[in-house]
Tab-separated table of C-alpha atoms in Angstrom:
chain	number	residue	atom	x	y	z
A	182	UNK	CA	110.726	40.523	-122.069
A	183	UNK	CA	107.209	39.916	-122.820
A	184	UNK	CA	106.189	36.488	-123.506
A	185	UNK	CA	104.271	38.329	-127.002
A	186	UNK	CA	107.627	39.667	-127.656
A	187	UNK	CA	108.772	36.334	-129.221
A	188	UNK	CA	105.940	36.492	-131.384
A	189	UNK	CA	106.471	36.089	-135.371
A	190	UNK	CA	102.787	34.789	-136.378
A	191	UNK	CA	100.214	35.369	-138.715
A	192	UNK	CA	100.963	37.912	-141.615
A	193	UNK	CA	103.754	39.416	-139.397
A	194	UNK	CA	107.078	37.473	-140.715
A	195	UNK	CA	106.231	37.962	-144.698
A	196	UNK	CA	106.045	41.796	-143.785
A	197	UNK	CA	109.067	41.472	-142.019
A	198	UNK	CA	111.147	39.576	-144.684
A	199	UNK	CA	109.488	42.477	-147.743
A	200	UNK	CA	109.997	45.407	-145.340
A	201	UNK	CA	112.051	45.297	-142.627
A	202	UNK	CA	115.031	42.934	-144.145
A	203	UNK	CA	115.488	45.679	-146.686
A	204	UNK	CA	115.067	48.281	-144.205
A	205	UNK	CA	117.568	47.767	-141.158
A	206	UNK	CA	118.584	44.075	-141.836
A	207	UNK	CA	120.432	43.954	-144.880
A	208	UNK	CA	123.516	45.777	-144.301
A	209	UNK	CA	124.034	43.945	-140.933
A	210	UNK	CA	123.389	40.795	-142.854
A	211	UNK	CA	126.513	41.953	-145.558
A	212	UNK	CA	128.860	42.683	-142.781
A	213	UNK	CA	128.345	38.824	-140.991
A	214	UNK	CA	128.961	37.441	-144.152
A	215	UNK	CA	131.591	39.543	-145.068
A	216	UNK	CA	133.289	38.605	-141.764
A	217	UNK	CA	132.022	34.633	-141.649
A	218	UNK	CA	133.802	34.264	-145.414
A	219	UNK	CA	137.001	35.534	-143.684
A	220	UNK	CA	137.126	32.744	-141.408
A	221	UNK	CA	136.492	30.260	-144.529
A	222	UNK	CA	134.856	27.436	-142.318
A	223	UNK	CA	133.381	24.329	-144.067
A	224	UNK	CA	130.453	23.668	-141.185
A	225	UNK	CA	128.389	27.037	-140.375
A	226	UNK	CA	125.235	26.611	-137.509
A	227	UNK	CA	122.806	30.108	-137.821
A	228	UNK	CA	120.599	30.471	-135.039
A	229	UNK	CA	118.169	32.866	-134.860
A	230	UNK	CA	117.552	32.899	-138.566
A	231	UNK	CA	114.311	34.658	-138.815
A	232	UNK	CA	113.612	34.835	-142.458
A	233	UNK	CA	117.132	34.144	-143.577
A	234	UNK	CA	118.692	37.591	-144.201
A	235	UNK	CA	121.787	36.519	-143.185
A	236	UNK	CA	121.926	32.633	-144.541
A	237	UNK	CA	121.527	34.584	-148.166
A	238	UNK	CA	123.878	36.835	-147.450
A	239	UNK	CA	126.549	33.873	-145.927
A	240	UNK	CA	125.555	31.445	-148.590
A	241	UNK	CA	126.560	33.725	-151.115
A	242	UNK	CA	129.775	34.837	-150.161
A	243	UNK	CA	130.722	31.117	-149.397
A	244	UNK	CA	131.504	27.924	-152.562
A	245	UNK	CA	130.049	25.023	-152.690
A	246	UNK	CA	130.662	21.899	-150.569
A	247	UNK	CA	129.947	23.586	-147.036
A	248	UNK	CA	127.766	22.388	-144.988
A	249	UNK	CA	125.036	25.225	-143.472
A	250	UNK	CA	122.424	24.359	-140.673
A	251	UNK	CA	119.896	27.471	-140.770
A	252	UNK	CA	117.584	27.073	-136.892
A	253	UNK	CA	114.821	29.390	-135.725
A	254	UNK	CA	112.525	28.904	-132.938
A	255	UNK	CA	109.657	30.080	-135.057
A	256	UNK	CA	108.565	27.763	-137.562
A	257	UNK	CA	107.105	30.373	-139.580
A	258	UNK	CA	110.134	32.433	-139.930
A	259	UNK	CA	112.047	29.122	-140.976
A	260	UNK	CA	109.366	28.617	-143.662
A	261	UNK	CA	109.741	31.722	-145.276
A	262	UNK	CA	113.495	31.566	-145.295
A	263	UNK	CA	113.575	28.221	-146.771
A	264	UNK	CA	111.109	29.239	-149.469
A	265	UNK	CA	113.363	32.342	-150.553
A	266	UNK	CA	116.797	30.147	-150.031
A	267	UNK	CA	115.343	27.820	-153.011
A	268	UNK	CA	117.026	24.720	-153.483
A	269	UNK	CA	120.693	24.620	-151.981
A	270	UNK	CA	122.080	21.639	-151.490
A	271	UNK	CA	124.595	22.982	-148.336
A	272	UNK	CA	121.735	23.702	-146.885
A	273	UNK	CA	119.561	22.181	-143.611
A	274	UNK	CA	116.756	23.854	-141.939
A	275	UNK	CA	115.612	22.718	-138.642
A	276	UNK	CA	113.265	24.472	-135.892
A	277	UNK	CA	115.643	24.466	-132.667
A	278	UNK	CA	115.929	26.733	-129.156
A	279	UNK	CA	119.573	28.578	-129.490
A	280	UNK	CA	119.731	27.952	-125.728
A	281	UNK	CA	119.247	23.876	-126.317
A	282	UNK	CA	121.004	22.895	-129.596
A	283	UNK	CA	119.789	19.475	-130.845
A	284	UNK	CA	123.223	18.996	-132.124
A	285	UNK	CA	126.534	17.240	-130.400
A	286	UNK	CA	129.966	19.135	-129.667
A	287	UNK	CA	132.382	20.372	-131.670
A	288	UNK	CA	130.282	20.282	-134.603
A	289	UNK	CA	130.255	23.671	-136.203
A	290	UNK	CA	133.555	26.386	-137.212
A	291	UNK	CA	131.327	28.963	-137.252
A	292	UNK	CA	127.989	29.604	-135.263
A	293	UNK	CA	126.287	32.828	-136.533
A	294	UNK	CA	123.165	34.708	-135.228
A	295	UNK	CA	122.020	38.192	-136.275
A	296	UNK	CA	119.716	39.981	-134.135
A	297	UNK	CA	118.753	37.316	-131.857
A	298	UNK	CA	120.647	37.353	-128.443
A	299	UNK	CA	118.171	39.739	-127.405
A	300	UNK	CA	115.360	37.347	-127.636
A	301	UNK	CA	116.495	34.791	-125.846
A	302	UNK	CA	115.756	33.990	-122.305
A	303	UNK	CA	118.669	32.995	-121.099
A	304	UNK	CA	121.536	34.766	-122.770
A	305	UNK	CA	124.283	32.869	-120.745
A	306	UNK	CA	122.920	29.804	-121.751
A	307	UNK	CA	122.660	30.297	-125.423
A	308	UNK	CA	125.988	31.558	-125.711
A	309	UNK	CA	127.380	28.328	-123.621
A	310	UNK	CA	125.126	25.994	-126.271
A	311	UNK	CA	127.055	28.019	-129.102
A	312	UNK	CA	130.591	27.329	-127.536
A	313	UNK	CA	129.577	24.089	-126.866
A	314	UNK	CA	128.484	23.063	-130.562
A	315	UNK	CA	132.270	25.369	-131.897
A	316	UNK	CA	134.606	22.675	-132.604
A	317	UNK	CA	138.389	24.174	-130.933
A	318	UNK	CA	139.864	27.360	-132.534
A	319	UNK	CA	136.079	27.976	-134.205
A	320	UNK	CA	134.224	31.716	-133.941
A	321	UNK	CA	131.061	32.962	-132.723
A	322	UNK	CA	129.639	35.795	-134.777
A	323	UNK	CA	126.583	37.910	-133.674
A	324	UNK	CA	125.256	40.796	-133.648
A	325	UNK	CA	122.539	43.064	-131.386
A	326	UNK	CA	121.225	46.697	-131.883
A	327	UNK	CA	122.606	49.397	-130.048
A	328	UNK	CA	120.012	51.659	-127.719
A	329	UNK	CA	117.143	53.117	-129.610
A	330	UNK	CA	118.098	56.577	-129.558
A	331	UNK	CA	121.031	55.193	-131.988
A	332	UNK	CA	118.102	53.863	-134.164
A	333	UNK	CA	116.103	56.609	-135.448
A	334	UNK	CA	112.766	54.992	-136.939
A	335	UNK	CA	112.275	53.007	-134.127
A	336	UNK	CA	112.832	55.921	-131.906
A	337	UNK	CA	110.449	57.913	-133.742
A	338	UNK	CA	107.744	55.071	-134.005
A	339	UNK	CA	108.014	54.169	-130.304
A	340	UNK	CA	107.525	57.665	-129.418
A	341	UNK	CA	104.394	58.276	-131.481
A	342	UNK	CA	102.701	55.342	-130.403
A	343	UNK	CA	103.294	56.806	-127.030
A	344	UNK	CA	101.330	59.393	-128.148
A	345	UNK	CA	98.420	57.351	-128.949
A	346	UNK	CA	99.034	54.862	-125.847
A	347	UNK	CA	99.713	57.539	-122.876
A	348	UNK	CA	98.545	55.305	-120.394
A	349	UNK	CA	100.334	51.799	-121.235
A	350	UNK	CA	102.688	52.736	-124.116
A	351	UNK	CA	103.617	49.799	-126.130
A	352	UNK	CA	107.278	49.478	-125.423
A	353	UNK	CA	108.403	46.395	-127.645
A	354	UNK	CA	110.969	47.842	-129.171
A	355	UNK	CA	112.827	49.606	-126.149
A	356	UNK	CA	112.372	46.687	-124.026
A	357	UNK	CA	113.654	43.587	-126.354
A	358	UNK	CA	115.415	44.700	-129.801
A	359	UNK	CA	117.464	47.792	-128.265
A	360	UNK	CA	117.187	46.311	-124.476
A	361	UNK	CA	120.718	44.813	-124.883
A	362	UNK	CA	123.283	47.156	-125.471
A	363	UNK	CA	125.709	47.132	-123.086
A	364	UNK	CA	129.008	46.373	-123.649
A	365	UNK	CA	130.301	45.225	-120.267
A	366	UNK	CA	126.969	43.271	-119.333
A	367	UNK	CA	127.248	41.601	-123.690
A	368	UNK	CA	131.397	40.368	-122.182
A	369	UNK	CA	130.261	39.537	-119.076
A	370	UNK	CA	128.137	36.842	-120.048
A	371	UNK	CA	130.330	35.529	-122.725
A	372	UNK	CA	132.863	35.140	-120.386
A	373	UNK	CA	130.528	33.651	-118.077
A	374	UNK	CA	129.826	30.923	-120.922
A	375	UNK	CA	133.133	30.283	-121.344
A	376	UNK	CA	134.472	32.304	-124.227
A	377	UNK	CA	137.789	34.409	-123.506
A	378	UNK	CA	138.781	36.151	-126.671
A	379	UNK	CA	135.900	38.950	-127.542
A	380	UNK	CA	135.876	41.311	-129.485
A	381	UNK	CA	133.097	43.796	-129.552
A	382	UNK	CA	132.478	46.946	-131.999
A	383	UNK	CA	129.748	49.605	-133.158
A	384	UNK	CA	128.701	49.665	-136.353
A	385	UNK	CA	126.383	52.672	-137.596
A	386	UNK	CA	124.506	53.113	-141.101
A	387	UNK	CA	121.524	54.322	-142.748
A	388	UNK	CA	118.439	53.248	-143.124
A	389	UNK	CA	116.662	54.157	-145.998
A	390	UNK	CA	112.868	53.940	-147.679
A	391	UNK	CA	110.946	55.345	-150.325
A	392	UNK	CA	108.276	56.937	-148.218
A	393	UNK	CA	107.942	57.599	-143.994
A	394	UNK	CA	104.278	55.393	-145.002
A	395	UNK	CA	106.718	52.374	-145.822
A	396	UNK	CA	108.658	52.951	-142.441
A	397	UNK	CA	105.322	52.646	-140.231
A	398	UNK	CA	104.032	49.894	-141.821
A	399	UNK	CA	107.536	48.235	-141.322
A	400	UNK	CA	107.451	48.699	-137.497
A	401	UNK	CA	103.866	48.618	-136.423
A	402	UNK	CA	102.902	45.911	-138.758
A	403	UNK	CA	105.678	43.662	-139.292
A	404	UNK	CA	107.116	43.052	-135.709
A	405	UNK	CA	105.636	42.105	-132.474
A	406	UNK	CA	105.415	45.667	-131.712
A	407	UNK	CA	101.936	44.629	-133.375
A	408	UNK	CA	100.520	42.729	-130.761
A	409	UNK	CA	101.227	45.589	-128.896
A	410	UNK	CA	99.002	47.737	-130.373
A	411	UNK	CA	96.421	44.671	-130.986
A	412	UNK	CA	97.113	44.253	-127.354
A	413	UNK	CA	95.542	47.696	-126.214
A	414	UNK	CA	93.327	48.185	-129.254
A	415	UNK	CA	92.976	45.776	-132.231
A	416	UNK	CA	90.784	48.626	-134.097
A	417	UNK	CA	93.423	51.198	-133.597
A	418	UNK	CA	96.192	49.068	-136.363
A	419	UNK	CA	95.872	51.315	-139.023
A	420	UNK	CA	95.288	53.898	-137.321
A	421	UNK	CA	98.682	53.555	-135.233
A	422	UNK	CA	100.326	52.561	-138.377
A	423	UNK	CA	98.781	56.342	-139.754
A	424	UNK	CA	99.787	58.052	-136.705
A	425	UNK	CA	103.892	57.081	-137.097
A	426	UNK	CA	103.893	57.536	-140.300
A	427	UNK	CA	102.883	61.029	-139.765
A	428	UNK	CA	105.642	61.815	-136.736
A	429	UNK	CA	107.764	60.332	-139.865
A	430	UNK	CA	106.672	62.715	-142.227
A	431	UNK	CA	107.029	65.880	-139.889
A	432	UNK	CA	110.572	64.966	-138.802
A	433	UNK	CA	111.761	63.703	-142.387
A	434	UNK	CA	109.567	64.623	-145.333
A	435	UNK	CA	107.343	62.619	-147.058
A	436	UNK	CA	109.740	61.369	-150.164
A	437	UNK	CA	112.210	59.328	-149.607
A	438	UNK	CA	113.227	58.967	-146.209
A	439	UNK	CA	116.812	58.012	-144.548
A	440	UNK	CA	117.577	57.744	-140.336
A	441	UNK	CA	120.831	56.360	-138.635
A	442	UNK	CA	120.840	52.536	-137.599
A	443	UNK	CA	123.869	51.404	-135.100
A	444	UNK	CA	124.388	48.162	-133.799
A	445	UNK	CA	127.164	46.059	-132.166
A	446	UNK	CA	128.628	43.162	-133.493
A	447	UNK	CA	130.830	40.414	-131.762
A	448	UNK	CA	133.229	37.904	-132.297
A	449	UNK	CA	134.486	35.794	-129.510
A	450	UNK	CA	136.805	32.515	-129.978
């Protein structure tokens, strides 16, 4: 992973929370908190939060009286997810590393995180810090995408921009959001932090938008697949942005567009 692949800054994470949440986040977001409110814990950790997809989603389907600690490593992520939580009195936000929880043992009946395990550097260790923080008996609930070629817009951008990029194509999405997929190697390192009941299933859907234009500014604008394209050629944004949303437009039509999403979601005890 690239050290710019961590990267939620500037006007990225409000593009991220308007288009991408919508996009590809939302129905994952639904199916954790359909699954959390099943467990009906009182204490709930989210790491990972991003721009709080998921702590809306949880929130909602929970009552009052829990007690919800929403983390991210990025404070500007946090910020925005605080701002559209509004006031909530369950609720804690706090900037914190998933692979070194400020928080003592046993605290938590549910740790959440949607999207995130693929970011962090140390997988092995961030699931150990989540065990470690699960009070006996409690749940760990997360989810990561499946390969790209399950994920059509991304597929589609990533190829474009090869296009435009033959030399050094920008590779953010292969390498970190889809670069965790496998099964075996996802309950081999759960076991490895300890866990022993894991359960792992795919979970496909569609993602829809009103136009392929909305799309490519969704991916090349609102993700660090960005400072990718900054990376190579800051003058070349729009342009990139322009050039997937035509491959869009070719392979989908230029209405409303829809493409398969599939990712994999866990739940180990």
């Amino acid at each position: 992973m690239s050290d710019t692949d961590k990267v939620f800054a500037g006007s990225i994470p409000k593009i991220y929370d308007e288009y991408l949440v919508p996009l590809i986040f939302a129905h994952y977001a639904a199916d954790i908190a359909k699954r959390i409110a099943a467990l009906s814990p009182s204490t709930i950790l989210e790491t990972a939060a991003g721009t709080g997809a998921v702590t809306r989603a949880v929130t909602a389907a929970l009552p009052p009286g829990i007690r919800y600690v929403a983390t991210d490593l990025n404070e500007p992520m946090l910020a925005i997810a605080a701002q559209r939580q509004g006031e909530d009195p369950r609720m804690a936000w706090r900037q914190a590393d998933a692979t070194a929880l400020p928080f003592g043992d046993a605290e938590f009946d549910v740790v959440c995180c949607q999207f995130g395990a693929m970011f962090f550097p140390d997988r092995v260790k961030g699931y150990a810090e989540a065990k470690r923080v699960l009070r006996p008996e409690g749940t760990f609930v997360f989810n990561v995408w499946d390969r790209i070629e399950e994920n059509v817009f991304a597929d589609d951008a990533t190829a474009a921009l090869g296009k435009m990029f033959p030399d050094d194509p920008p590779r953010f999405m292969v390498r970190t959001p889809h670069g965790y997929h496998d099964k075996a190697v996802i309950r081999a390192d759960l076991e490895q932090a300890g866990f022993r009941h894991i359960s792992i299933e795919t979970l496909a859907a569609v993602s829809r938008a009103p136009t392929p234009e909305y799309v490519a500014f969704a991916y090349c604008q609102g993700t660090p697949l960005r400072n990718e394209i900054e990376a190579r050629d800051a003058s070349k944004l729009q342009a990139a942005t322009d050039l997937v949303a035509e491959a869009l437009r070719s392979r989908h039509g230029s209405g409303a567009v829809e493409g398969k999403i599939q990712a994999i979601v866990i739940e180990a005890r």
